[in-house]
Amino acid sequence: KGLGRSGWNSLYFGNHDQARVASRFGSRSPAHAVASAKMLATVLHLHRGTPYIYQGDEIGMRNYPFASIEQFADIDAHNSWAYGRALGVPPERLLAGLRQNGRDNARTPMQWDASEHGGFTTGTPWLPLNPNTSEVNVEAQIDDADSVLAHYRRLIDLRHHNAVVREGDFELLLAEDERLWVFTRTLGSDQLLVVANMTSSVAGVPINRLPDLDNSRLLLSSRDVAGDLQTLEPWESRIYAIRL
């Protein structure tokens, strides 16, 4: 909103110096791993600006389950550990923080397939592959229409073919709501309404405070949609196209 028409946003959730977006902002429960990765992708790609996808986000790669400080390669992790221990911070507390936010989480090799080292190398990688590589990899998702990868592809296709996604004005709705992230993108007489549930619980939607959906169609959803917009399932996102 601050840039408006006077600038252009670089849209990103993570990079090589951040923890994995699916673990940092998504659900920590395996039951919601796919849904939260899709929801975050929807939010990222529907804002105004250029979205950046850090390698692995498009398949929902998650933080590595580091068990000890010795498993970290990042000098910043070791410096933080030494500093914290000098202050008397309990080891388990330090490890929990590094496990959640450490930079090495985003530096584990790309998970291409279920083979040794995830198909990334035949040698020895600088960091080990995530134990979930056998399930979370490109090969497992590339032909799965319900996968995180397929959802990213649909969002990219939408940006290529829908001018509202590329150029539409942004307006945040329900700014005080701590569960829902809701906004519109508007270009001329065309509008997109984006609604996302950022929690692990079913969330009610105050539809009386949203644009009229009578003249709308569901453009894209992160999960199978049953019924109207009275509620959103955990980590569900929807995009509605509205003719003003």
PDB file of C-alpha atoms in Angstrom:
ATOM      1  CA  LYS A   1       0.000   0.000   0.000  1.00  0.00           C
ATOM      2  CA  GLY A   2       2.903   2.334   0.772  1.00  0.00           C
ATOM      3  CA  LEU A   3       4.362   1.950  -2.687  1.00  0.00           C
ATOM      4  CA  GLY A   4       0.989   2.024  -4.397  1.00  0.00           C
ATOM      5  CA  ARG A   5       1.467   3.258  -7.928  1.00  0.00           C
ATOM      6  CA  SER A   6       4.777   4.945  -7.138  1.00  0.00           C
ATOM      7  CA  GLY A   7       6.904   1.797  -6.982  1.00  0.00           C
ATOM      8  CA  TRP A   8       7.075  -1.952  -7.343  1.00  0.00           C
ATOM      9  CA  ASN A   9       7.372  -4.596  -4.627  1.00  0.00           C
ATOM     10  CA  SER A  10       9.798  -7.478  -4.437  1.00  0.00           C
ATOM     11  CA  LEU A  11       7.622 -10.207  -2.940  1.00  0.00           C
ATOM     12  CA  TYR A  12       9.373 -12.883  -0.938  1.00  0.00           C
ATOM     13  CA  PHE A  13       8.995 -14.919   2.246  1.00  0.00           C
ATOM     14  CA  GLY A  14      12.467 -16.398   2.457  1.00  0.00           C
ATOM     15  CA  ASN A  15      15.958 -16.765   1.071  1.00  0.00           C
ATOM     16  CA  HIS A  16      19.269 -18.413   1.952  1.00  0.00           C
ATOM     17  CA  ASP A  17      19.426 -16.394   5.194  1.00  0.00           C
ATOM     18  CA  GLN A  18      15.945 -17.343   6.437  1.00  0.00           C
ATOM     19  CA  ALA A  19      14.352 -20.503   7.710  1.00  0.00           C
ATOM     20  CA  ARG A  20      12.052 -22.408   5.381  1.00  0.00           C
ATOM     21  CA  VAL A  21       8.836 -20.494   4.751  1.00  0.00           C
ATOM     22  CA  ALA A  22       6.667 -23.586   5.264  1.00  0.00           C
ATOM     23  CA  SER A  23       8.125 -24.056   8.753  1.00  0.00           C
ATOM     24  CA  ARG A  24       8.582 -20.398   9.648  1.00  0.00           C
ATOM     25  CA  PHE A  25       5.116 -19.118   8.740  1.00  0.00           C
ATOM     26  CA  GLY A  26       3.160 -22.295   8.010  1.00  0.00           C
ATOM     27  CA  SER A  27       1.890 -25.079  10.218  1.00  0.00           C
ATOM     28  CA  ARG A  28       4.338 -27.110  12.287  1.00  0.00           C
ATOM     29  CA  SER A  29       1.943 -30.054  12.111  1.00  0.00           C
ATOM     30  CA  PRO A  30       2.553 -32.609   9.330  1.00  0.00           C
ATOM     31  CA  ALA A  31      -1.220 -32.830   8.957  1.00  0.00           C
ATOM     32  CA  HIS A  32      -1.327 -29.268   7.624  1.00  0.00           C
ATOM     33  CA  ALA A  33       2.057 -29.134   5.873  1.00  0.00           C
ATOM     34  CA  VAL A  34       0.712 -29.225   2.316  1.00  0.00           C
ATOM     35  CA  ALA A  35      -2.259 -26.936   2.989  1.00  0.00           C
ATOM     36  CA  SER A  36      -0.161 -24.252   4.673  1.00  0.00           C
ATOM     37  CA  ALA A  37       2.485 -24.338   1.926  1.00  0.00           C
ATOM     38  CA  LYS A  38      -0.235 -23.792  -0.682  1.00  0.00           C
ATOM     39  CA  MET A  39      -1.860 -20.992   1.297  1.00  0.00           C
ATOM     40  CA  LEU A  40       1.434 -19.133   1.671  1.00  0.00           C
ATOM     41  CA  ALA A  41       2.036 -19.485  -2.062  1.00  0.00           C
ATOM     42  CA  THR A  42      -1.383 -17.967  -2.797  1.00  0.00           C
ATOM     43  CA  VAL A  43      -0.751 -14.977  -0.545  1.00  0.00           C
ATOM     44  CA  LEU A  44       2.697 -14.376  -2.017  1.00  0.00           C
ATOM     45  CA  HIS A  45       1.696 -14.574  -5.667  1.00  0.00           C
ATOM     46  CA  LEU A  46      -1.476 -12.499  -5.439  1.00  0.00           C
ATOM     47  CA  HIS A  47       0.146  -9.382  -4.014  1.00  0.00           C
ATOM     48  CA  ARG A  48       1.252  -6.586  -6.322  1.00  0.00           C
ATOM     49  CA  GLY A  49       4.884  -6.930  -7.329  1.00  0.00           C
ATOM     50  CA  THR A  50       7.304  -9.598  -8.491  1.00  0.00           C
ATOM     51  CA  PRO A  51       7.204 -12.844  -6.472  1.00  0.00           C
ATOM     52  CA  TYR A  52      10.465 -14.624  -5.736  1.00  0.00           C
ATOM     53  CA  ILE A  53      10.419 -18.382  -5.122  1.00  0.00           C
ATOM     54  CA  TYR A  54      13.356 -19.632  -3.115  1.00  0.00           C
ATOM     55  CA  GLN A  55      14.455 -23.110  -4.210  1.00  0.00           C
ATOM     56  CA  GLY A  56      12.386 -25.776  -2.486  1.00  0.00           C
ATOM     57  CA  ASP A  57       9.438 -23.551  -1.561  1.00  0.00           C
ATOM     58  CA  GLU A  58       7.605 -24.798  -4.647  1.00  0.00           C
ATOM     59  CA  ILE A  59       7.480 -28.332  -3.206  1.00  0.00           C
ATOM     60  CA  GLY A  60       6.960 -27.291   0.415  1.00  0.00           C
ATOM     61  CA  MET A  61      10.441 -28.090   1.717  1.00  0.00           C
ATOM     62  CA  ARG A  62      10.623 -27.721   5.502  1.00  0.00           C
ATOM     63  CA  ASN A  63      13.222 -27.059   8.171  1.00  0.00           C
ATOM     64  CA  TYR A  64      15.783 -29.745   8.905  1.00  0.00           C
ATOM     65  CA  PRO A  65      15.306 -31.481  12.292  1.00  0.00           C
ATOM     66  CA  PHE A  66      18.691 -30.505  13.744  1.00  0.00           C
ATOM     67  CA  ALA A  67      19.417 -32.579  16.858  1.00  0.00           C
ATOM     68  CA  SER A  68      22.585 -30.841  18.060  1.00  0.00           C
ATOM     69  CA  ILE A  69      24.706 -27.754  17.476  1.00  0.00           C
ATOM     70  CA  GLU A  70      27.339 -29.977  15.840  1.00  0.00           C
ATOM     71  CA  GLN A  71      24.971 -30.565  12.901  1.00  0.00           C
ATOM     72  CA  PHE A  72      24.953 -26.869  11.972  1.00  0.00           C
ATOM     73  CA  ALA A  73      27.492 -25.572   9.449  1.00  0.00           C
ATOM     74  CA  ASP A  74      26.530 -21.894   9.647  1.00  0.00           C
ATOM     75  CA  ILE A  75      29.046 -19.796  11.572  1.00  0.00           C
ATOM     76  CA  ASP A  76      26.216 -17.551  12.778  1.00  0.00           C
ATOM     77  CA  ALA A  77      24.549 -20.529  14.450  1.00  0.00           C
ATOM     78  CA  HIS A  78      27.748 -21.433  16.275  1.00  0.00           C
ATOM     79  CA  ASN A  79      28.344 -17.822  17.316  1.00  0.00           C
ATOM     80  CA  SER A  80      24.774 -17.524  18.617  1.00  0.00           C
ATOM     81  CA  TRP A  81      25.195 -20.788  20.493  1.00  0.00           C
ATOM     82  CA  ALA A  82      28.435 -19.642  22.129  1.00  0.00           C
ATOM     83  CA  TYR A  83      26.979 -16.268  23.044  1.00  0.00           C
ATOM     84  CA  GLY A  84      23.830 -17.824  24.484  1.00  0.00           C
ATOM     85  CA  ARG A  85      25.720 -20.410  26.506  1.00  0.00           C
ATOM     86  CA  ALA A  86      28.001 -17.678  27.915  1.00  0.00           C
ATOM     87  CA  LEU A  87      24.855 -15.925  29.158  1.00  0.00           C
ATOM     88  CA  GLY A  88      23.591 -19.139  30.723  1.00  0.00           C
ATOM     89  CA  VAL A  89      20.772 -19.835  28.276  1.00  0.00           C
ATOM     90  CA  PRO A  90      19.792 -23.525  28.502  1.00  0.00           C
ATOM     91  CA  PRO A  91      21.046 -25.636  25.555  1.00  0.00           C
ATOM     92  CA  GLU A  92      17.576 -26.937  24.747  1.00  0.00           C
ATOM     93  CA  ARG A  93      16.254 -23.384  24.416  1.00  0.00           C
ATOM     94  CA  LEU A  94      19.081 -22.337  22.128  1.00  0.00           C
ATOM     95  CA  LEU A  95      18.685 -25.433  19.981  1.00  0.00           C
ATOM     96  CA  ALA A  96      14.937 -24.881  19.687  1.00  0.00           C
ATOM     97  CA  GLY A  97      15.538 -21.357  18.403  1.00  0.00           C
ATOM     98  CA  LEU A  98      18.170 -22.424  15.894  1.00  0.00           C
ATOM     99  CA  ARG A  99      16.070 -25.356  14.764  1.00  0.00           C
ATOM    100  CA  GLN A 100      13.190 -22.982  14.005  1.00  0.00           C
ATOM    101  CA  ASN A 101      15.041 -19.939  12.657  1.00  0.00           C
ATOM    102  CA  GLY A 102      18.592 -21.004  11.775  1.00  0.00           C
ATOM    103  CA  ARG A 103      19.917 -20.151   8.314  1.00  0.00           C
ATOM    104  CA  ASP A 104      21.060 -23.705   7.583  1.00  0.00           C
ATOM    105  CA  ASN A 105      17.396 -24.711   7.311  1.00  0.00           C
ATOM    106  CA  ALA A 106      17.263 -23.069   3.885  1.00  0.00           C
ATOM    107  CA  ARG A 107      20.686 -24.344   2.820  1.00  0.00           C
ATOM    108  CA  THR A 108      19.980 -28.067   2.725  1.00  0.00           C
ATOM    109  CA  PRO A 109      20.134 -29.437  -0.849  1.00  0.00           C
ATOM    110  CA  MET A 110      17.184 -29.296  -3.217  1.00  0.00           C
ATOM    111  CA  GLN A 111      15.050 -32.435  -2.991  1.00  0.00           C
ATOM    112  CA  TRP A 112      14.687 -33.675  -6.564  1.00  0.00           C
ATOM    113  CA  ASP A 113      13.785 -37.309  -5.989  1.00  0.00           C
ATOM    114  CA  ALA A 114      13.823 -40.095  -3.411  1.00  0.00           C
ATOM    115  CA  SER A 115      17.275 -41.412  -4.300  1.00  0.00           C
ATOM    116  CA  GLU A 116      20.376 -41.020  -2.158  1.00  0.00           C
ATOM    117  CA  HIS A 117      21.088 -37.328  -1.506  1.00  0.00           C
ATOM    118  CA  GLY A 118      17.750 -36.512  -3.123  1.00  0.00           C
ATOM    119  CA  GLY A 119      19.152 -36.622  -6.650  1.00  0.00           C
ATOM    120  CA  PHE A 120      21.089 -33.435  -5.890  1.00  0.00           C
ATOM    121  CA  THR A 121      24.562 -34.947  -6.082  1.00  0.00           C
ATOM    122  CA  THR A 122      26.405 -38.255  -6.312  1.00  0.00           C
ATOM    123  CA  GLY A 123      28.991 -36.848  -3.927  1.00  0.00           C
ATOM    124  CA  THR A 124      28.657 -35.753  -0.329  1.00  0.00           C
ATOM    125  CA  PRO A 125      26.570 -32.578   0.124  1.00  0.00           C
ATOM    126  CA  TRP A 126      27.656 -29.819   2.524  1.00  0.00           C
ATOM    127  CA  LEU A 127      24.527 -30.479   4.615  1.00  0.00           C
ATOM    128  CA  PRO A 128      22.482 -33.674   4.825  1.00  0.00           C
ATOM    129  CA  LEU A 129      19.143 -34.048   3.080  1.00  0.00           C
ATOM    130  CA  ASN A 130      15.982 -33.622   5.107  1.00  0.00           C
ATOM    131  CA  PRO A 131      14.651 -37.024   6.308  1.00  0.00           C
ATOM    132  CA  ASN A 132      11.351 -36.232   4.559  1.00  0.00           C
ATOM    133  CA  THR A 133      13.058 -36.225   1.130  1.00  0.00           C
ATOM    134  CA  SER A 134      11.609 -39.639   0.299  1.00  0.00           C
ATOM    135  CA  GLU A 135       8.109 -38.081   0.362  1.00  0.00           C
ATOM    136  CA  VAL A 136       8.764 -34.383  -0.359  1.00  0.00           C
ATOM    137  CA  ASN A 137      10.539 -34.150  -3.698  1.00  0.00           C
ATOM    138  CA  VAL A 138       9.976 -32.891  -7.222  1.00  0.00           C
ATOM    139  CA  GLU A 139       9.571 -36.316  -8.774  1.00  0.00           C
ATOM    140  CA  ALA A 140       6.794 -37.241  -6.335  1.00  0.00           C
ATOM    141  CA  GLN A 141       4.847 -34.043  -7.099  1.00  0.00           C
ATOM    142  CA  ILE A 142       5.438 -33.316 -10.755  1.00  0.00           C
ATOM    143  CA  ASP A 143       2.458 -35.369 -11.973  1.00  0.00           C
ATOM    144  CA  ASP A 144       0.280 -34.874  -8.883  1.00  0.00           C
ATOM    145  CA  ALA A 145      -2.455 -32.313  -9.577  1.00  0.00           C
ATOM    146  CA  ASP A 146      -3.049 -31.854  -5.836  1.00  0.00           C
ATOM    147  CA  SER A 147       0.586 -31.193  -4.936  1.00  0.00           C
ATOM    148  CA  VAL A 148       2.257 -28.013  -3.721  1.00  0.00           C
ATOM    149  CA  LEU A 149       4.179 -27.877  -7.005  1.00  0.00           C
ATOM    150  CA  ALA A 150       0.968 -28.035  -9.041  1.00  0.00           C
ATOM    151  CA  HIS A 151      -0.488 -25.184  -6.991  1.00  0.00           C
ATOM    152  CA  TYR A 152       2.574 -23.014  -7.634  1.00  0.00           C
ATOM    153  CA  ARG A 153       2.263 -23.741 -11.343  1.00  0.00           C
ATOM    154  CA  ARG A 154      -1.387 -22.665 -11.334  1.00  0.00           C
ATOM    155  CA  LEU A 155      -0.492 -19.431  -9.549  1.00  0.00           C
ATOM    156  CA  ILE A 156       2.300 -18.678 -12.020  1.00  0.00           C
ATOM    157  CA  ASP A 157      -0.054 -19.373 -14.928  1.00  0.00           C
ATOM    158  CA  LEU A 158      -2.629 -17.047 -13.369  1.00  0.00           C
ATOM    159  CA  ARG A 159      -0.078 -14.234 -13.155  1.00  0.00           C
ATOM    160  CA  HIS A 160       0.876 -14.757 -16.803  1.00  0.00           C
ATOM    161  CA  HIS A 161      -2.702 -14.645 -18.056  1.00  0.00           C
ATOM    162  CA  ASN A 162      -4.580 -12.362 -15.645  1.00  0.00           C
ATOM    163  CA  ALA A 163      -3.806  -8.649 -15.833  1.00  0.00           C
ATOM    164  CA  VAL A 164      -5.401  -7.994 -12.430  1.00  0.00           C
ATOM    165  CA  VAL A 165      -2.762 -10.153 -10.726  1.00  0.00           C
ATOM    166  CA  ARG A 166       0.014  -8.244 -12.468  1.00  0.00           C
ATOM    167  CA  GLU A 167      -1.314  -4.702 -12.398  1.00  0.00           C
ATOM    168  CA  GLY A 168      -4.312  -4.414 -10.094  1.00  0.00           C
ATOM    169  CA  ASP A 169      -4.409  -2.019  -7.139  1.00  0.00           C
ATOM    170  CA  PHE A 170      -4.072  -3.543  -3.683  1.00  0.00           C
ATOM    171  CA  GLU A 171      -6.425  -3.000  -0.743  1.00  0.00           C
ATOM    172  CA  LEU A 172      -6.147  -4.809   2.578  1.00  0.00           C
ATOM    173  CA  LEU A 173      -9.436  -5.795   4.239  1.00  0.00           C
ATOM    174  CA  LEU A 174     -10.125  -6.943   7.817  1.00  0.00           C
ATOM    175  CA  ALA A 175      -6.770  -5.532   8.908  1.00  0.00           C
ATOM    176  CA  GLU A 176      -7.517  -6.220  12.572  1.00  0.00           C
ATOM    177  CA  ASP A 177      -8.304  -9.913  12.050  1.00  0.00           C
ATOM    178  CA  GLU A 178      -5.547 -12.111  13.507  1.00  0.00           C
ATOM    179  CA  ARG A 179      -6.676 -15.248  11.660  1.00  0.00           C
ATOM    180  CA  LEU A 180      -7.563 -14.130   8.155  1.00  0.00           C
ATOM    181  CA  TRP A 181      -5.439 -12.357   5.540  1.00  0.00           C
ATOM    182  CA  VAL A 182      -7.883 -10.766   3.100  1.00  0.00           C
ATOM    183  CA  PHE A 183      -7.293  -8.295   0.278  1.00  0.00           C
ATOM    184  CA  THR A 184      -8.533  -7.228  -3.118  1.00  0.00           C
ATOM    185  CA  ARG A 185      -6.741  -6.500  -6.370  1.00  0.00           C
ATOM    186  CA  THR A 186      -8.674  -4.202  -8.689  1.00  0.00           C
ATOM    187  CA  LEU A 187      -8.112  -3.187 -12.304  1.00  0.00           C
ATOM    188  CA  GLY A 188     -10.899  -1.293 -14.021  1.00  0.00           C
ATOM    189  CA  SER A 189     -14.123  -3.260 -13.621  1.00  0.00           C
ATOM    190  CA  ASP A 190     -12.349  -6.483 -12.690  1.00  0.00           C
ATOM    191  CA  GLN A 191     -11.531  -7.402  -9.117  1.00  0.00           C
ATOM    192  CA  LEU A 192      -9.939 -10.351  -7.341  1.00  0.00           C
ATOM    193  CA  LEU A 193     -10.776 -11.158  -3.729  1.00  0.00           C
ATOM    194  CA  VAL A 194      -8.137 -13.201  -1.892  1.00  0.00           C
ATOM    195  CA  VAL A 195      -9.023 -14.816   1.434  1.00  0.00           C
ATOM    196  CA  ALA A 196      -6.602 -16.935   3.449  1.00  0.00           C
ATOM    197  CA  ASN A 197      -6.911 -18.687   6.793  1.00  0.00           C
ATOM    198  CA  MET A 198      -3.528 -18.520   8.506  1.00  0.00           C
ATOM    199  CA  THR A 199      -4.396 -20.842  11.375  1.00  0.00           C
ATOM    200  CA  SER A 200      -4.760 -24.558  12.089  1.00  0.00           C
ATOM    201  CA  SER A 201      -8.435 -24.120  12.986  1.00  0.00           C
ATOM    202  CA  VAL A 202     -11.593 -23.588  10.975  1.00  0.00           C
ATOM    203  CA  ALA A 203     -12.159 -19.837  10.688  1.00  0.00           C
ATOM    204  CA  GLY A 204     -15.452 -18.034  10.226  1.00  0.00           C
ATOM    205  CA  VAL A 205     -15.501 -15.406   7.489  1.00  0.00           C
ATOM    206  CA  PRO A 206     -17.430 -12.125   8.005  1.00  0.00           C
ATOM    207  CA  ILE A 207     -18.781 -12.073   4.458  1.00  0.00           C
ATOM    208  CA  ASN A 208     -20.939  -9.024   5.230  1.00  0.00           C
ATOM    209  CA  ARG A 209     -17.677  -7.040   5.366  1.00  0.00           C
ATOM    210  CA  LEU A 210     -16.366  -8.339   2.048  1.00  0.00           C
ATOM    211  CA  PRO A 211     -17.232  -7.431  -1.542  1.00  0.00           C
ATOM    212  CA  ASP A 212     -20.490  -8.844  -2.877  1.00  0.00           C
ATOM    213  CA  LEU A 213     -19.834 -12.299  -4.296  1.00  0.00           C
ATOM    214  CA  ASP A 214     -23.155 -12.654  -6.142  1.00  0.00           C
ATOM    215  CA  ASN A 215     -21.472 -11.763  -9.416  1.00  0.00           C
ATOM    216  CA  SER A 216     -18.306 -13.776  -8.828  1.00  0.00           C
ATOM    217  CA  ARG A 217     -16.662 -17.082  -9.599  1.00  0.00           C
ATOM    218  CA  LEU A 218     -14.115 -19.102  -7.706  1.00  0.00           C
ATOM    219  CA  LEU A 219     -10.918 -18.705  -9.679  1.00  0.00           C
ATOM    220  CA  LEU A 220      -8.550 -20.854  -7.619  1.00  0.00           C
ATOM    221  CA  SER A 221      -8.569 -22.601  -4.267  1.00  0.00           C
ATOM    222  CA  SER A 222      -5.819 -24.305  -2.325  1.00  0.00           C
ATOM    223  CA  ARG A 223      -8.083 -27.241  -1.475  1.00  0.00           C
ATOM    224  CA  ASP A 224     -11.386 -28.815  -2.496  1.00  0.00           C
ATOM    225  CA  VAL A 225     -14.134 -26.297  -1.824  1.00  0.00           C
ATOM    226  CA  ALA A 226     -17.474 -27.397  -0.483  1.00  0.00           C
ATOM    227  CA  GLY A 227     -20.070 -24.672  -0.032  1.00  0.00           C
ATOM    228  CA  ASP A 228     -19.915 -20.915   0.240  1.00  0.00           C
ATOM    229  CA  LEU A 229     -17.476 -18.607   1.998  1.00  0.00           C
ATOM    230  CA  GLN A 230     -19.003 -18.834   5.471  1.00  0.00           C
ATOM    231  CA  THR A 231     -15.901 -20.628   6.767  1.00  0.00           C
ATOM    232  CA  LEU A 232     -12.391 -21.551   5.680  1.00  0.00           C
ATOM    233  CA  GLU A 233     -10.733 -24.829   6.525  1.00  0.00           C
ATOM    234  CA  PRO A 234      -7.342 -24.744   8.290  1.00  0.00           C
ATOM    235  CA  TRP A 235      -4.771 -23.005   6.061  1.00  0.00           C
ATOM    236  CA  GLU A 236      -7.252 -22.726   3.201  1.00  0.00           C
ATOM    237  CA  SER A 237      -7.015 -19.943   0.625  1.00  0.00           C
ATOM    238  CA  ARG A 238      -9.381 -18.911  -2.142  1.00  0.00           C
ATOM    239  CA  ILE A 239      -9.291 -16.447  -5.017  1.00  0.00           C
ATOM    240  CA  TYR A 240     -12.591 -15.072  -6.342  1.00  0.00           C
ATOM    241  CA  ALA A 241     -12.982 -13.148  -9.598  1.00  0.00           C
ATOM    242  CA  ILE A 242     -15.582 -10.378  -9.346  1.00  0.00           C
ATOM    243  CA  ARG A 243     -17.092  -8.261 -12.103  1.00  0.00           C
ATOM    244  CA  LEU A 244     -17.776  -4.798 -10.710  1.00  0.00           C
TER     245      LEU A 244
END
